[in-house]
Amino acid sequence: QVQLVQSGAEVRKPGASVNVSCKASGYTFTSYYIHWVRQAPGQGLEWMGVINPGGGSTKYTQKFQGRLTMTRDTSTSTIYMELSSLRSEDTAVYYCARDVLGASRGFDYWGQGTLVSVSS
Amino acid sequence: EMLMTQSPATLSVSPGERATLSCRASQSVSSNLAWYQQKPGQAPRLLIYGASTRATGVPARFSGSGSGTEFTLTVSSLQSEDFAIYYCLQYNNWPYTFGQGTKLEIK
């Protein structure tokens, strides 16, 4: 069965970086984009960016340019999302979600979410 | 950046009744719109993509319509498990953008 399993909760100080992983299983890893979406406490969903696991190409929303990096390891079917220069406003649950390459069919499977807390 | 506006912010409906949720785009997104349901402490769940196609396993009481800038999600006969927050997402233009959500609550 399709699964996206994310790494556990993280606590960081302002200015630090965090790396969240998303391990895919149950499908062909390179046939689906992986998107990252975050949700601050009590707030709505915010799309952050996407990676094509096949070639590694990425697209990030401008808000995170320079702070956000997505990478992949095809040998372990794992996607990594690194966010640097953390500030308190980055405290949120971070989700990975997949979408098929080509004509989108929406984000049909999601990871369980990873809480990142930023506090001094 | 495309702005997605959902209305109302909160909708109070009795079980068994119909609920109609709206999503408006600041410019045309064609039919590249999805709807998601989110319950407390859970990841979002895909309900509708392509504005009107139900995702696998989604009950037939959920339906989506619209194209261009105006979209609607209808829940024909509300069940207790349908009370949640609903988000629309446009995936026609970068960056993808979500609406701010509509909370569907029990009346």
CSV table of C-alpha atoms in Angstrom, one decimal:
chain,number,residue,atom,x,y,z
A,1,GLN,CA,0.0,0.0,0.0
A,2,VAL,CA,1.1,3.5,-0.7
A,3,GLN,CA,2.8,5.2,2.3
A,4,LEU,CA,4.6,8.4,3.0
A,5,VAL,CA,6.3,8.2,6.3
A,6,GLN,CA,7.8,11.4,7.7
A,7,SER,CA,10.5,11.9,10.3
A,8,GLY,CA,9.7,12.9,13.9
A,9,ALA,CA,9.1,16.2,15.6
A,10,GLU,CA,11.9,18.7,15.8
A,11,VAL,CA,12.7,21.6,18.1
A,12,ARG,CA,15.1,24.3,16.9
A,13,LYS,CA,16.3,27.7,18.0
A,14,PRO,CA,15.8,30.8,15.8
A,15,GLY,CA,18.5,30.9,13.1
A,16,ALA,CA,19.0,27.2,13.0
A,17,SER,CA,18.1,24.8,10.2
A,18,VAL,CA,15.8,21.7,10.1
A,19,ASN,CA,15.7,18.8,7.8
A,20,VAL,CA,12.5,16.8,7.5
A,21,SER,CA,12.4,13.5,5.6
A,22,CYS,CA,9.6,11.8,3.7
A,23,LYS,CA,10.1,8.1,2.9
A,24,ALA,CA,7.9,6.7,0.1
A,25,SER,CA,6.8,3.1,-0.4
A,26,GLY,CA,4.2,1.1,-2.2
A,27,TYR,CA,4.5,2.8,-5.6
A,28,THR,CA,7.1,3.8,-8.3
A,29,PHE,CA,9.0,6.6,-6.6
A,30,THR,CA,9.9,8.4,-9.8
A,31,SER,CA,6.4,8.5,-11.1
A,32,TYR,CA,5.1,11.1,-8.6
A,33,TYR,CA,6.0,14.6,-7.6
A,34,ILE,CA,6.4,15.2,-3.9
A,35,HIS,CA,5.0,18.5,-2.6
A,36,TRP,CA,5.5,20.1,0.8
A,37,VAL,CA,2.7,21.9,2.6
A,38,ARG,CA,2.8,23.4,6.0
A,39,GLN,CA,0.2,24.4,8.6
A,40,ALA,CA,1.0,26.8,11.4
A,41,PRO,CA,-1.0,26.2,14.6
A,42,GLY,CA,-4.7,27.0,14.1
A,43,GLN,CA,-4.0,28.2,10.6
A,44,GLY,CA,-4.7,27.1,7.0
A,45,LEU,CA,-2.6,25.2,4.6
A,46,GLU,CA,0.4,26.8,2.8
A,47,TRP,CA,2.0,25.2,-0.3
A,48,MET,CA,5.8,25.5,-0.1
A,49,GLY,CA,7.2,23.8,-3.1
A,50,VAL,CA,7.6,20.6,-5.1
A,51,ILE,CA,10.4,18.2,-6.3
A,52,ASN,CA,10.4,15.8,-9.2
A,53,PRO,CA,12.1,12.7,-7.7
A,54,GLY,CA,13.2,11.5,-11.1
A,55,GLY,CA,15.4,14.3,-12.2
A,56,GLY,CA,15.5,16.2,-8.9
A,57,SER,CA,14.2,19.5,-10.3
A,58,THR,CA,12.4,21.7,-7.9
A,59,LYS,CA,10.1,24.7,-7.7
A,60,TYR,CA,9.7,26.8,-4.6
A,61,THR,CA,7.3,29.5,-3.7
A,62,GLN,CA,9.0,32.9,-3.7
A,63,LYS,CA,8.4,33.3,0.1
A,64,PHE,CA,10.9,30.6,0.8
A,65,GLN,CA,13.5,31.3,-1.9
A,66,GLY,CA,17.0,31.1,-0.4
A,67,ARG,CA,15.8,29.3,2.7
A,68,LEU,CA,14.2,26.1,1.3
A,69,THR,CA,15.9,23.2,-0.3
A,70,MET,CA,14.4,19.9,-1.4
A,71,THR,CA,16.5,16.9,-2.3
A,72,ARG,CA,15.9,13.3,-3.0
A,73,ASP,CA,17.7,9.9,-2.5
A,74,THR,CA,16.4,7.5,-5.1
A,75,SER,CA,18.2,4.6,-3.5
A,76,THR,CA,16.0,4.9,-0.5
A,77,SER,CA,12.9,6.5,-2.0
A,78,THR,CA,13.3,9.4,0.4
A,79,ILE,CA,12.7,13.1,-0.1
A,80,TYR,CA,14.3,15.7,2.2
A,81,MET,CA,13.1,19.2,3.0
A,82,GLU,CA,15.5,21.6,4.6
A,83,LEU,CA,14.5,25.0,5.9
A,84,SER,CA,17.2,27.3,7.1
A,85,SER,CA,17.4,30.6,9.1
A,86,LEU,CA,14.4,29.5,11.1
A,87,ARG,CA,12.2,32.0,12.8
A,88,SER,CA,9.3,31.6,15.2
A,89,GLU,CA,6.8,32.0,12.4
A,90,ASP,CA,8.1,28.7,10.9
A,91,THR,CA,6.6,26.8,13.8
A,92,ALA,CA,4.2,24.5,12.0
A,93,VAL,CA,3.3,21.0,11.0
A,94,TYR,CA,5.0,20.1,7.7
A,95,TYR,CA,3.4,17.6,5.3
A,96,CYS,CA,4.7,15.9,2.3
A,97,ALA,CA,2.2,14.8,-0.3
A,98,ARG,CA,2.4,13.1,-3.7
A,99,ASP,CA,0.9,14.0,-7.1
A,100,VAL,CA,1.3,12.0,-10.3
A,101,LEU,CA,3.6,13.3,-13.0
A,102,GLY,CA,1.8,14.7,-16.1
A,103,ALA,CA,-1.9,15.6,-15.6
A,104,SER,CA,-2.4,16.3,-11.9
A,105,ARG,CA,-4.9,14.2,-10.0
A,106,GLY,CA,-4.5,16.2,-6.8
A,107,PHE,CA,-2.4,15.3,-3.8
A,108,ASP,CA,-3.8,11.8,-3.2
A,109,TYR,CA,-1.5,10.5,-0.4
A,110,TRP,CA,-0.1,12.6,2.5
A,111,GLY,CA,2.5,11.9,5.1
A,112,GLN,CA,1.5,12.0,8.7
A,113,GLY,CA,3.0,15.4,9.3
A,114,THR,CA,6.1,16.6,11.2
A,115,LEU,CA,5.8,19.3,13.9
A,116,VAL,CA,8.7,21.7,13.8
A,117,SER,CA,8.9,24.1,16.8
A,118,VAL,CA,11.1,27.1,16.7
A,119,SER,CA,11.7,28.8,20.0
A,120,SER,CA,14.5,30.4,21.9
B,1,GLU,CA,0.3,35.0,-6.9
B,2,MET,CA,-3.2,33.6,-7.4
B,3,LEU,CA,-5.5,34.4,-4.6
B,4,MET,CA,-8.1,31.8,-3.6
B,5,THR,CA,-11.0,33.0,-1.6
B,6,GLN,CA,-13.4,30.6,0.2
B,7,SER,CA,-16.8,31.4,1.5
B,8,PRO,CA,-18.3,31.3,4.0
B,9,ALA,CA,-15.6,31.1,6.6
B,10,THR,CA,-17.9,29.0,8.8
B,11,LEU,CA,-21.0,27.1,7.7
B,12,SER,CA,-23.5,25.7,10.2
B,13,VAL,CA,-25.7,22.9,8.8
B,14,SER,CA,-27.8,20.2,10.4
B,15,PRO,CA,-27.0,16.5,9.7
B,16,GLY,CA,-28.9,15.2,6.7
B,17,GLU,CA,-29.0,18.7,5.0
B,18,ARG,CA,-27.1,19.9,2.0
B,19,ALA,CA,-24.0,22.1,2.4
B,20,THR,CA,-22.6,24.3,-0.4
B,21,LEU,CA,-19.1,25.7,-0.1
B,22,SER,CA,-17.6,28.2,-2.5
B,23,CYS,CA,-14.1,28.9,-3.8
B,24,ARG,CA,-13.2,31.9,-6.0
B,25,ALA,CA,-9.9,32.4,-7.9
B,26,SER,CA,-8.5,35.8,-8.6
B,27,GLN,CA,-7.9,34.7,-12.2
B,28,SER,CA,-8.9,31.7,-14.2
B,29,VAL,CA,-7.5,28.4,-13.1
B,30,SER,CA,-9.3,26.4,-15.8
B,31,SER,CA,-10.4,23.2,-14.1
B,32,ASN,CA,-7.2,22.8,-12.2
B,33,LEU,CA,-8.8,22.9,-8.8
B,34,ALA,CA,-8.9,20.3,-5.9
B,35,TRP,CA,-10.9,20.1,-2.7
B,36,TYR,CA,-9.5,18.7,0.6
B,37,GLN,CA,-11.1,17.8,3.9
B,38,GLN,CA,-9.2,18.1,7.1
B,39,LYS,CA,-10.1,16.9,10.6
B,40,PRO,CA,-8.3,17.9,13.8
B,41,GLY,CA,-4.9,16.3,14.1
B,42,GLN,CA,-5.1,14.7,10.7
B,43,ALA,CA,-3.5,15.3,7.3
B,44,PRO,CA,-5.8,16.7,4.6
B,45,ARG,CA,-7.7,14.2,2.6
B,46,LEU,CA,-8.2,14.6,-1.2
B,47,LEU,CA,-11.9,14.7,-2.1
B,48,ILE,CA,-12.1,16.2,-5.6
B,49,TYR,CA,-9.6,17.0,-8.4
B,50,GLY,CA,-10.1,18.5,-11.8
B,51,ALA,CA,-12.8,20.6,-10.2
B,52,SER,CA,-15.4,17.7,-10.5
B,53,THR,CA,-13.7,14.3,-10.3
B,54,ARG,CA,-14.1,12.4,-7.1
B,55,ALA,CA,-11.0,10.9,-5.7
B,56,THR,CA,-10.9,7.1,-5.1
B,57,GLY,CA,-13.1,6.1,-2.2
B,58,VAL,CA,-14.8,9.4,-1.8
B,59,PRO,CA,-18.6,9.0,-1.2
B,60,ALA,CA,-21.0,10.1,-3.9
B,61,ARG,CA,-22.6,12.7,-1.6
B,62,PHE,CA,-19.5,14.9,-2.4
B,63,SER,CA,-19.6,16.7,-5.7
B,64,GLY,CA,-17.6,19.5,-7.2
B,65,SER,CA,-18.4,21.9,-10.0
B,66,GLY,CA,-17.2,25.0,-11.7
B,67,SER,CA,-14.4,26.2,-13.9
B,68,GLY,CA,-12.5,29.3,-14.6
B,69,THR,CA,-12.8,31.4,-11.4
B,70,GLU,CA,-15.9,30.0,-9.6
B,71,PHE,CA,-16.1,26.6,-7.9
B,72,THR,CA,-18.4,24.8,-5.6
B,73,LEU,CA,-18.2,21.8,-3.4
B,74,THR,CA,-21.5,20.3,-2.4
B,75,VAL,CA,-22.2,17.7,0.2
B,76,SER,CA,-25.7,16.4,-0.5
B,77,SER,CA,-26.7,14.9,2.8
B,78,LEU,CA,-24.4,15.7,5.7
B,79,GLN,CA,-23.2,12.8,7.8
B,80,SER,CA,-21.6,13.3,11.2
B,81,GLU,CA,-18.1,12.5,9.8
B,82,ASP,CA,-18.4,15.3,7.3
B,83,PHE,CA,-18.0,18.1,9.9
B,84,ALA,CA,-14.5,19.3,9.2
B,85,ILE,CA,-12.5,22.1,7.5
B,86,TYR,CA,-12.5,22.2,3.7
B,87,TYR,CA,-9.8,23.7,1.6
B,88,CYS,CA,-9.6,24.4,-2.1
B,89,LEU,CA,-6.3,24.3,-4.0
B,90,GLN,CA,-5.5,25.7,-7.4
B,91,TYR,CA,-2.7,23.9,-9.3
B,92,ASN,CA,-3.0,25.8,-12.6
B,93,ASN,CA,-0.3,28.4,-11.9
B,94,TRP,CA,2.9,28.5,-9.8
B,95,PRO,CA,2.9,28.9,-6.9
B,96,TYR,CA,0.1,26.6,-6.1
B,97,THR,CA,-2.2,28.3,-3.6
B,98,PHE,CA,-4.8,27.2,-1.1
B,99,GLY,CA,-7.9,29.0,0.0
B,100,GLN,CA,-8.2,29.9,3.6
B,101,GLY,CA,-10.7,27.2,4.4
B,102,THR,CA,-14.3,26.8,5.3
B,103,LYS,CA,-15.2,25.2,8.6
B,104,LEU,CA,-18.3,23.1,8.3
B,105,GLU,CA,-19.9,22.8,11.8
B,106,ILE,CA,-23.0,21.1,13.2
B,107,LYS,CA,-26.0,23.3,13.6
